[in-house]
Coordinates of C-alpha atoms in Angstrom, one line a residue:
Chain A
M1 CA 28.4 -1.9 -13.7
F2 CA 25.3 -3.4 -15.6
A3 CA 22.8 -1.8 -17.2
R4 CA 19.2 -1.9 -15.2
E5 CA 17.0 -3.8 -17.1
D6 CA 14.2 -0.6 -17.7
D7 CA 16.8 1.1 -18.8
V8 CA 18.1 -2.1 -21.7
L9 CA 13.9 -2.2 -22.2
E10 CA 14.2 2.3 -22.2
A11 CA 17.2 2.0 -24.5
A12 CA 15.4 -1.1 -27.1
E13 CA 12.1 1.8 -27.6
L14 CA 13.9 5.4 -27.9
W15 CA 16.8 3.7 -30.3
R16 CA 13.8 2.2 -32.6
R17 CA 12.3 5.5 -32.6
E18 CA 15.0 6.7 -33.7
G19 CA 14.3 5.0 -37.0
R20 CA 17.9 2.4 -35.9
G21 CA 17.6 -1.2 -36.8
V22 CA 16.9 -2.9 -33.0
A23 CA 17.3 -6.3 -32.4
L24 CA 16.5 -7.6 -28.2
A25 CA 17.5 -10.4 -26.9
T26 CA 16.7 -12.4 -23.6
V27 CA 18.3 -15.4 -20.8
L28 CA 15.7 -18.4 -22.2
E29 CA 16.9 -20.7 -19.6
T30 CA 20.7 -21.6 -17.5
W31 CA 21.9 -24.6 -17.2
G32 CA 25.2 -24.5 -14.1
S33 CA 26.7 -22.0 -13.4
A34 CA 25.7 -18.6 -15.2
P35 CA 26.1 -15.4 -14.6
R36 CA 22.8 -13.8 -15.5
P37 CA 19.4 -14.7 -14.3
V38 CA 16.6 -16.0 -17.2
G39 CA 14.7 -12.4 -18.1
S40 CA 17.7 -11.0 -18.8
H41 CA 18.2 -8.4 -21.9
L42 CA 20.4 -7.3 -23.6
V43 CA 19.4 -4.6 -26.5
I44 CA 22.0 -4.6 -30.2
D45 CA 21.7 -2.4 -33.4
D46 CA 22.4 -2.3 -36.8
A47 CA 25.8 -1.0 -36.1
G48 CA 26.5 -3.2 -33.3
H49 CA 25.8 -0.8 -30.7
F50 CA 24.4 -2.9 -27.4
L51 CA 23.3 -2.4 -24.4
G52 CA 22.1 -4.6 -21.2
S53 CA 23.9 -9.0 -20.3
V54 CA 22.8 -11.3 -21.5
S55 CA 26.2 -12.8 -19.4
G56 CA 29.2 -11.8 -18.2
G57 CA 30.1 -10.4 -21.1
C58 CA 31.4 -14.0 -22.6
V59 CA 29.2 -14.7 -24.8
E60 CA 27.6 -11.5 -25.9
G61 CA 30.0 -11.0 -29.0
A62 CA 28.4 -13.9 -30.4
V63 CA 25.1 -12.5 -29.6
V64 CA 25.6 -9.1 -31.7
T65 CA 27.3 -10.6 -34.5
E66 CA 23.5 -12.8 -34.7
A67 CA 21.6 -10.0 -33.9
Q68 CA 22.5 -8.2 -37.1
E69 CA 20.6 -11.0 -39.7
V70 CA 17.9 -11.1 -37.0
I71 CA 17.2 -7.7 -38.0
A72 CA 17.9 -8.3 -41.2
S73 CA 15.6 -10.2 -41.6
G74 CA 13.0 -9.6 -39.1
I75 CA 12.6 -13.5 -37.9
P76 CA 13.5 -13.7 -34.1
R77 CA 16.2 -17.3 -33.5
R78 CA 17.0 -19.2 -30.4
L79 CA 20.5 -19.5 -29.6
E80 CA 22.8 -21.8 -26.7
F81 CA 25.8 -21.4 -25.7
G82 CA 27.6 -23.9 -23.3
V83 CA 30.5 -25.9 -23.3
A84 CA 29.6 -28.9 -25.1
D85 CA 29.8 -26.9 -27.6
E86 CA 32.5 -26.1 -29.8
A87 CA 31.8 -22.7 -31.0
A88 CA 30.2 -22.1 -27.8
W89 CA 33.6 -22.7 -25.7
T90 CA 35.3 -20.8 -28.5
V91 CA 33.6 -17.4 -27.5
G92 CA 33.7 -18.0 -24.0
L93 CA 31.3 -19.6 -21.8
S94 CA 34.1 -20.1 -19.7
C95 CA 32.5 -20.2 -16.3
G96 CA 31.2 -23.6 -17.9
G97 CA 26.6 -23.2 -17.5
R98 CA 24.7 -23.3 -20.2
I99 CA 22.4 -20.8 -21.7
A100 CA 19.4 -20.6 -23.9
V101 CA 19.0 -17.0 -25.6
Y102 CA 16.2 -15.8 -28.0
V103 CA 17.1 -12.7 -29.9
E104 CA 13.7 -10.9 -31.7
P105 CA 14.0 -7.7 -33.6
V106 CA 12.0 -4.9 -32.9
S107 CA 10.1 -4.3 -35.1
Chain B
M1 CA 8.7 -7.3 -30.7
R2 CA 6.2 -4.9 -31.8
L3 CA 7.5 -1.3 -30.9
D4 CA 4.0 -0.5 -29.5
L5 CA 4.1 -3.9 -27.5
L6 CA 7.7 -2.3 -26.4
A7 CA 6.3 1.3 -25.5
T8 CA 2.7 -0.2 -23.5
L9 CA 5.7 -2.4 -21.6
N10 CA 7.8 0.9 -20.8
A11 CA 5.1 2.7 -19.5
E12 CA 3.3 0.2 -17.8
R13 CA 7.3 -0.2 -15.8
A14 CA 7.3 3.6 -15.6
A15 CA 4.0 3.6 -13.8
R16 CA 5.6 0.8 -11.2
R17 CA 3.0 -1.5 -12.7
A18 CA 3.6 -5.0 -12.6
C19 CA 3.0 -6.5 -15.7
L20 CA 4.7 -9.9 -18.0
V21 CA 5.1 -11.0 -21.7
V22 CA 4.6 -14.4 -22.8
T23 CA 5.7 -15.4 -26.3
E24 CA 4.9 -18.0 -28.1
L25 CA 8.6 -19.4 -29.5
A26 CA 7.4 -21.5 -32.9
S27 CA 5.8 -18.9 -34.3
G28 CA 7.1 -15.4 -32.2
E29 CA 3.7 -13.7 -30.7
Q30 CA 3.6 -12.6 -27.8
R31 CA 1.4 -10.8 -25.7
L32 CA 1.1 -7.9 -23.1
V33 CA -0.4 -9.3 -19.9
R34 CA -1.1 -6.8 -16.5
A35 CA -1.1 -8.8 -13.0
T36 CA -5.2 -7.5 -13.1
E37 CA -5.7 -9.3 -16.5
I38 CA -3.5 -12.3 -15.3
G39 CA -7.6 -14.1 -14.6
G40 CA -8.6 -14.1 -18.5
D41 CA -5.3 -15.5 -19.6
P42 CA -5.2 -19.6 -21.1
L43 CA -1.7 -19.2 -18.8
A44 CA -3.4 -18.0 -15.7
P45 CA -1.9 -20.1 -13.2
V46 CA 1.3 -19.8 -14.6
L47 CA 2.1 -16.2 -14.4
R48 CA 0.3 -16.1 -11.4
E49 CA 2.7 -18.6 -10.0
A50 CA 5.4 -16.6 -12.1
L51 CA 4.9 -13.5 -10.8
A52 CA 3.8 -14.5 -7.0
Q53 CA 7.9 -15.6 -7.4
G54 CA 8.6 -12.4 -9.7
R55 CA 10.9 -15.1 -11.5
S56 CA 11.8 -15.5 -16.2
G57 CA 10.8 -18.6 -17.3
L58 CA 9.9 -21.2 -19.6
A59 CA 6.2 -22.8 -19.8
A60 CA 3.8 -25.0 -21.2
D61 CA 6.9 -27.5 -21.9
G62 CA 9.1 -25.2 -23.2
A63 CA 7.2 -23.3 -26.2
A64 CA 6.6 -20.6 -24.4
F65 CA 8.6 -17.4 -22.8
V66 CA 7.2 -15.8 -19.6
S67 CA 9.1 -12.3 -19.1
V68 CA 8.2 -11.0 -15.2
N69 CA 8.5 -7.1 -15.4
I70 CA 7.9 -6.3 -11.4
P71 CA 8.9 -2.6 -10.5
A72 CA 12.1 -1.7 -9.2
P73 CA 11.9 -1.9 -5.3
R74 CA 11.8 0.8 -3.9
L75 CA 13.5 2.0 -0.1
L76 CA 12.1 4.9 2.3
L77 CA 14.0 6.5 4.9
V78 CA 11.4 7.5 7.3
G79 CA 14.6 10.1 9.2
A80 CA 17.8 11.6 8.1
V81 CA 19.7 10.3 10.6
H82 CA 23.1 9.1 11.5
I83 CA 22.2 5.0 10.7
S84 CA 20.6 7.1 7.4
Q85 CA 24.4 8.2 6.4
A86 CA 25.7 4.7 6.2
L87 CA 22.6 3.0 4.4
A88 CA 21.7 5.2 1.9
P89 CA 24.3 5.3 -0.2
M90 CA 24.4 1.5 0.6
A91 CA 21.0 0.9 -0.5
Q92 CA 21.6 2.4 -3.6
I93 CA 24.3 0.5 -4.8
T94 CA 22.0 -2.6 -4.1
G95 CA 20.1 -1.4 -6.4
F96 CA 17.3 0.3 -4.4
D97 CA 15.6 3.8 -5.5
T98 CA 16.4 5.3 -2.3
T99 CA 14.8 8.4 -0.8
I100 CA 15.0 9.5 2.6
L101 CA 11.9 11.7 4.8
D102 CA 13.0 14.0 7.5
P103 CA 10.3 17.5 8.5
R104 CA 13.8 18.4 10.1
T105 CA 15.2 20.3 8.1
A106 CA 18.6 20.6 10.7
F107 CA 18.7 16.3 9.4
A108 CA 17.7 16.5 5.7
T109 CA 20.1 18.6 4.1
P110 CA 22.2 18.0 0.9
E111 CA 25.5 17.6 2.6
R112 CA 24.9 15.4 4.7
F113 CA 23.2 12.6 2.4
P114 CA 24.7 13.9 -1.3
Q115 CA 23.3 12.6 -4.2
V116 CA 19.9 10.7 -2.2
R117 CA 16.6 12.0 -3.2
L118 CA 15.9 13.6 1.1
L119 CA 12.2 15.0 1.5
A120 CA 12.3 18.0 4.3
E121 CA 8.7 16.9 5.3
W122 CA 6.4 15.1 7.2
P123 CA 4.6 12.1 6.2
D124 CA 1.5 13.2 5.7
L125 CA 2.0 16.0 3.3
A126 CA 4.8 13.9 1.4
L127 CA 3.5 9.7 0.7
P128 CA 0.8 10.8 -0.9
A129 CA 2.9 11.7 -4.0
Y130 CA 5.5 9.5 -3.3
G131 CA 3.5 6.3 -4.0
L132 CA 4.4 3.7 -1.1
D133 CA 3.0 -0.1 -3.2
A134 CA 4.3 -3.0 -2.8
F135 CA 7.6 -3.3 -3.9
T136 CA 9.3 -0.5 -1.2
A137 CA 10.5 -0.9 1.7
V138 CA 9.9 1.9 4.6
A139 CA 12.8 1.6 7.9
A140 CA 11.2 4.3 10.0
L141 CA 14.5 5.3 11.9
T142 CA 13.9 8.4 13.8
H143 CA 12.4 7.3 17.3
D144 CA 10.0 10.0 17.2
P145 CA 6.8 8.9 17.3
K146 CA 5.4 12.1 15.2
V147 CA 7.3 11.5 12.4
D148 CA 8.1 7.5 12.6
D149 CA 4.0 6.8 13.5
P150 CA 2.5 8.1 10.1
A151 CA 4.8 6.7 7.6
L152 CA 4.4 3.2 9.2
E153 CA 0.4 4.1 9.2
A154 CA 1.3 4.7 5.4
A155 CA 3.0 1.4 4.7
L156 CA 1.2 -0.3 6.5
A157 CA -1.7 0.8 4.5
A158 CA 0.2 0.0 1.7
R159 CA 1.3 -3.5 1.9
C160 CA 5.1 -2.9 1.7
F161 CA 7.1 -5.8 1.2
Y162 CA 9.2 -4.8 4.3
I163 CA 8.5 -2.9 7.5
G164 CA 10.4 -1.7 9.8
A165 CA 11.2 0.4 12.8
L166 CA 13.5 1.6 14.6
G167 CA 13.5 1.4 19.6
S168 CA 14.4 -1.2 22.0
R169 CA 11.5 -3.8 22.7
R170 CA 10.4 -1.7 25.2
T171 CA 9.7 1.1 22.4
H172 CA 7.7 -0.7 20.2
A173 CA 5.9 -2.1 22.6
K174 CA 5.1 1.1 23.5
R175 CA 4.4 2.4 19.8
L176 CA 2.3 -1.0 19.4
D177 CA 0.1 0.5 21.5
R178 CA -0.7 3.2 19.8
L179 CA -1.4 2.2 16.5
A180 CA -3.4 -0.8 17.3
A181 CA -4.9 2.2 19.7
R182 CA -5.3 3.4 16.0
G183 CA -7.2 0.5 14.7
F184 CA -4.4 -1.6 12.9
S185 CA -4.9 -5.8 14.0
P186 CA -2.2 -7.6 15.1
E187 CA -1.9 -9.0 12.9
A188 CA -1.0 -6.2 10.3
L189 CA 1.6 -4.7 13.7
E190 CA 3.7 -8.0 12.6
R191 CA 4.6 -7.4 9.9
I192 CA 6.4 -4.3 11.5
H193 CA 10.7 -5.4 12.1
A194 CA 11.6 -4.7 15.2
P195 CA 14.3 -4.6 16.8
I196 CA 14.8 -3.8 13.2
G197 CA 18.1 -5.2 11.1
L198 CA 19.1 -9.3 11.4
S199 CA 20.4 -10.6 13.8
I200 CA 24.3 -9.2 13.6
G201 CA 25.0 -7.8 17.0
A202 CA 25.7 -4.7 14.7
A203 CA 26.8 -1.2 17.6
S204 CA 27.7 0.7 15.4
P205 CA 25.7 2.7 12.8
A206 CA 27.3 1.7 10.0
E207 CA 27.0 -2.0 11.2
I208 CA 23.4 -1.8 12.2
A209 CA 22.3 -0.2 8.5
V210 CA 24.4 -3.9 7.0
A211 CA 21.9 -5.8 9.3
V212 CA 18.8 -3.3 8.1
L213 CA 20.0 -4.0 4.4
G214 CA 20.4 -7.5 4.6
E215 CA 16.6 -8.5 6.3
I216 CA 15.4 -5.6 3.4
I217 CA 17.6 -7.7 0.9
C218 CA 15.7 -11.4 2.6
A219 CA 12.5 -9.8 2.5
L220 CA 12.3 -9.0 -0.7
R221 CA 14.3 -12.8 -2.4
R222 CA 12.3 -14.7 0.7
P223 CA 9.6 -12.9 1.7
A224 CA 8.1 -16.9 3.2
R225 CA 11.6 -16.6 5.4
V226 CA 10.9 -13.7 6.5
R227 CA 7.4 -13.9 7.7
A228 CA 8.3 -18.0 9.6
E229 CA 11.2 -16.2 11.9
G230 CA 9.0 -13.2 12.4
A231 CA 6.5 -15.8 13.6
A232 CA 9.1 -18.0 15.7
A233 CA 10.7 -14.4 16.9

C-alpha cells in the first residue's frame, strides 16, 4: 500500500533532523496513463532508503539513483521518464505514460 | 526544500490547515502560502484555482510548480449501528480518517468496532474537541433526533463537505422542520443528503454503506456534480 503523502513529508523532515542526506522527489507533470497523480512525493535518503512513490514502482529505482547526486551536489534537477526515451523504457514505465519528476535536496 | 519550510508545512498539515508550496523551477526558490495569505501572492488567481480544485500542477507557463496541501479527509459516523460496522472499515480502506460517535455505550464498543476511534459521548460534548471542518464528512445514522440533530447542526455550521442523514423522506421532512425551527435557512438545509446514499437499490446494511461511501467520495471529488444532482432531486 502507498504511504500517505503526510507520512512522506513527515519522514523527509524526520530523516533530515536525524542528520541524513535527504532528497524529495515530486511528480510535476504526467502525460497519458500515469499511476500517480501530479504532486505525489517520494523521499530518499543518502543510504538509498525511500518512502512514497512517483509511479507504480516503475521508475523509483532511477529516481533513487539520481537523488544521490542531488543530495551530493545540493542542486535540484528535473527528470523525465516515458516510452519515447529508450533509457526510460529500460527502467520501465511500461504503462505507456510519461512523467516529469522534480528532485530537490532537503537542506 | 529548506528544512524550516518543510517543518512549517508539516505543522500546517498537522493542524489541518490548507496551504500551498510554490517552487520557482529555474531558481529552486520556494515559498509556503497559507490559504488565508493567497491574496498577497503574485500568483494569487492561480493559487486560488489550484486550492479550489485541490489539484497540484505547473503554473506561470511551466516556470513554477504549485503543490496543494489539503487536510486528509475525515469521516464522522454518528451512530454505532449496523451500517457503521460495514461503513467504517470500507471508509478506512478508502483513506478516510474515520471516527464513530454514539453516546449509547452498549453500541459504541470496541468489540463491535475494532480498529476504529470511538467517541461514546453526546455530540455537544465530543464535537468541539473533534473539530468539524470543511474537510470532514458527517453521516448521521442513529435515527434518533436527540443524537442526530445536534450533530447535523454542528456539521452545517462547520460547512462539512458532506452531510448525510439516514431516514425516509417522511422522517427527513420532520427533521427539516425541526432544524428550520432552530434557525437554519432552506439553502443550508439543502446541503443535507437525504435519503442518504447513491441510488443503487442498496438493501442490506453493507450495501447501504457502499451507497453512502460512494456519495461521500463523489462529494469529495466532484463537488459540483453532487450539488447539481441534489438540486435536481
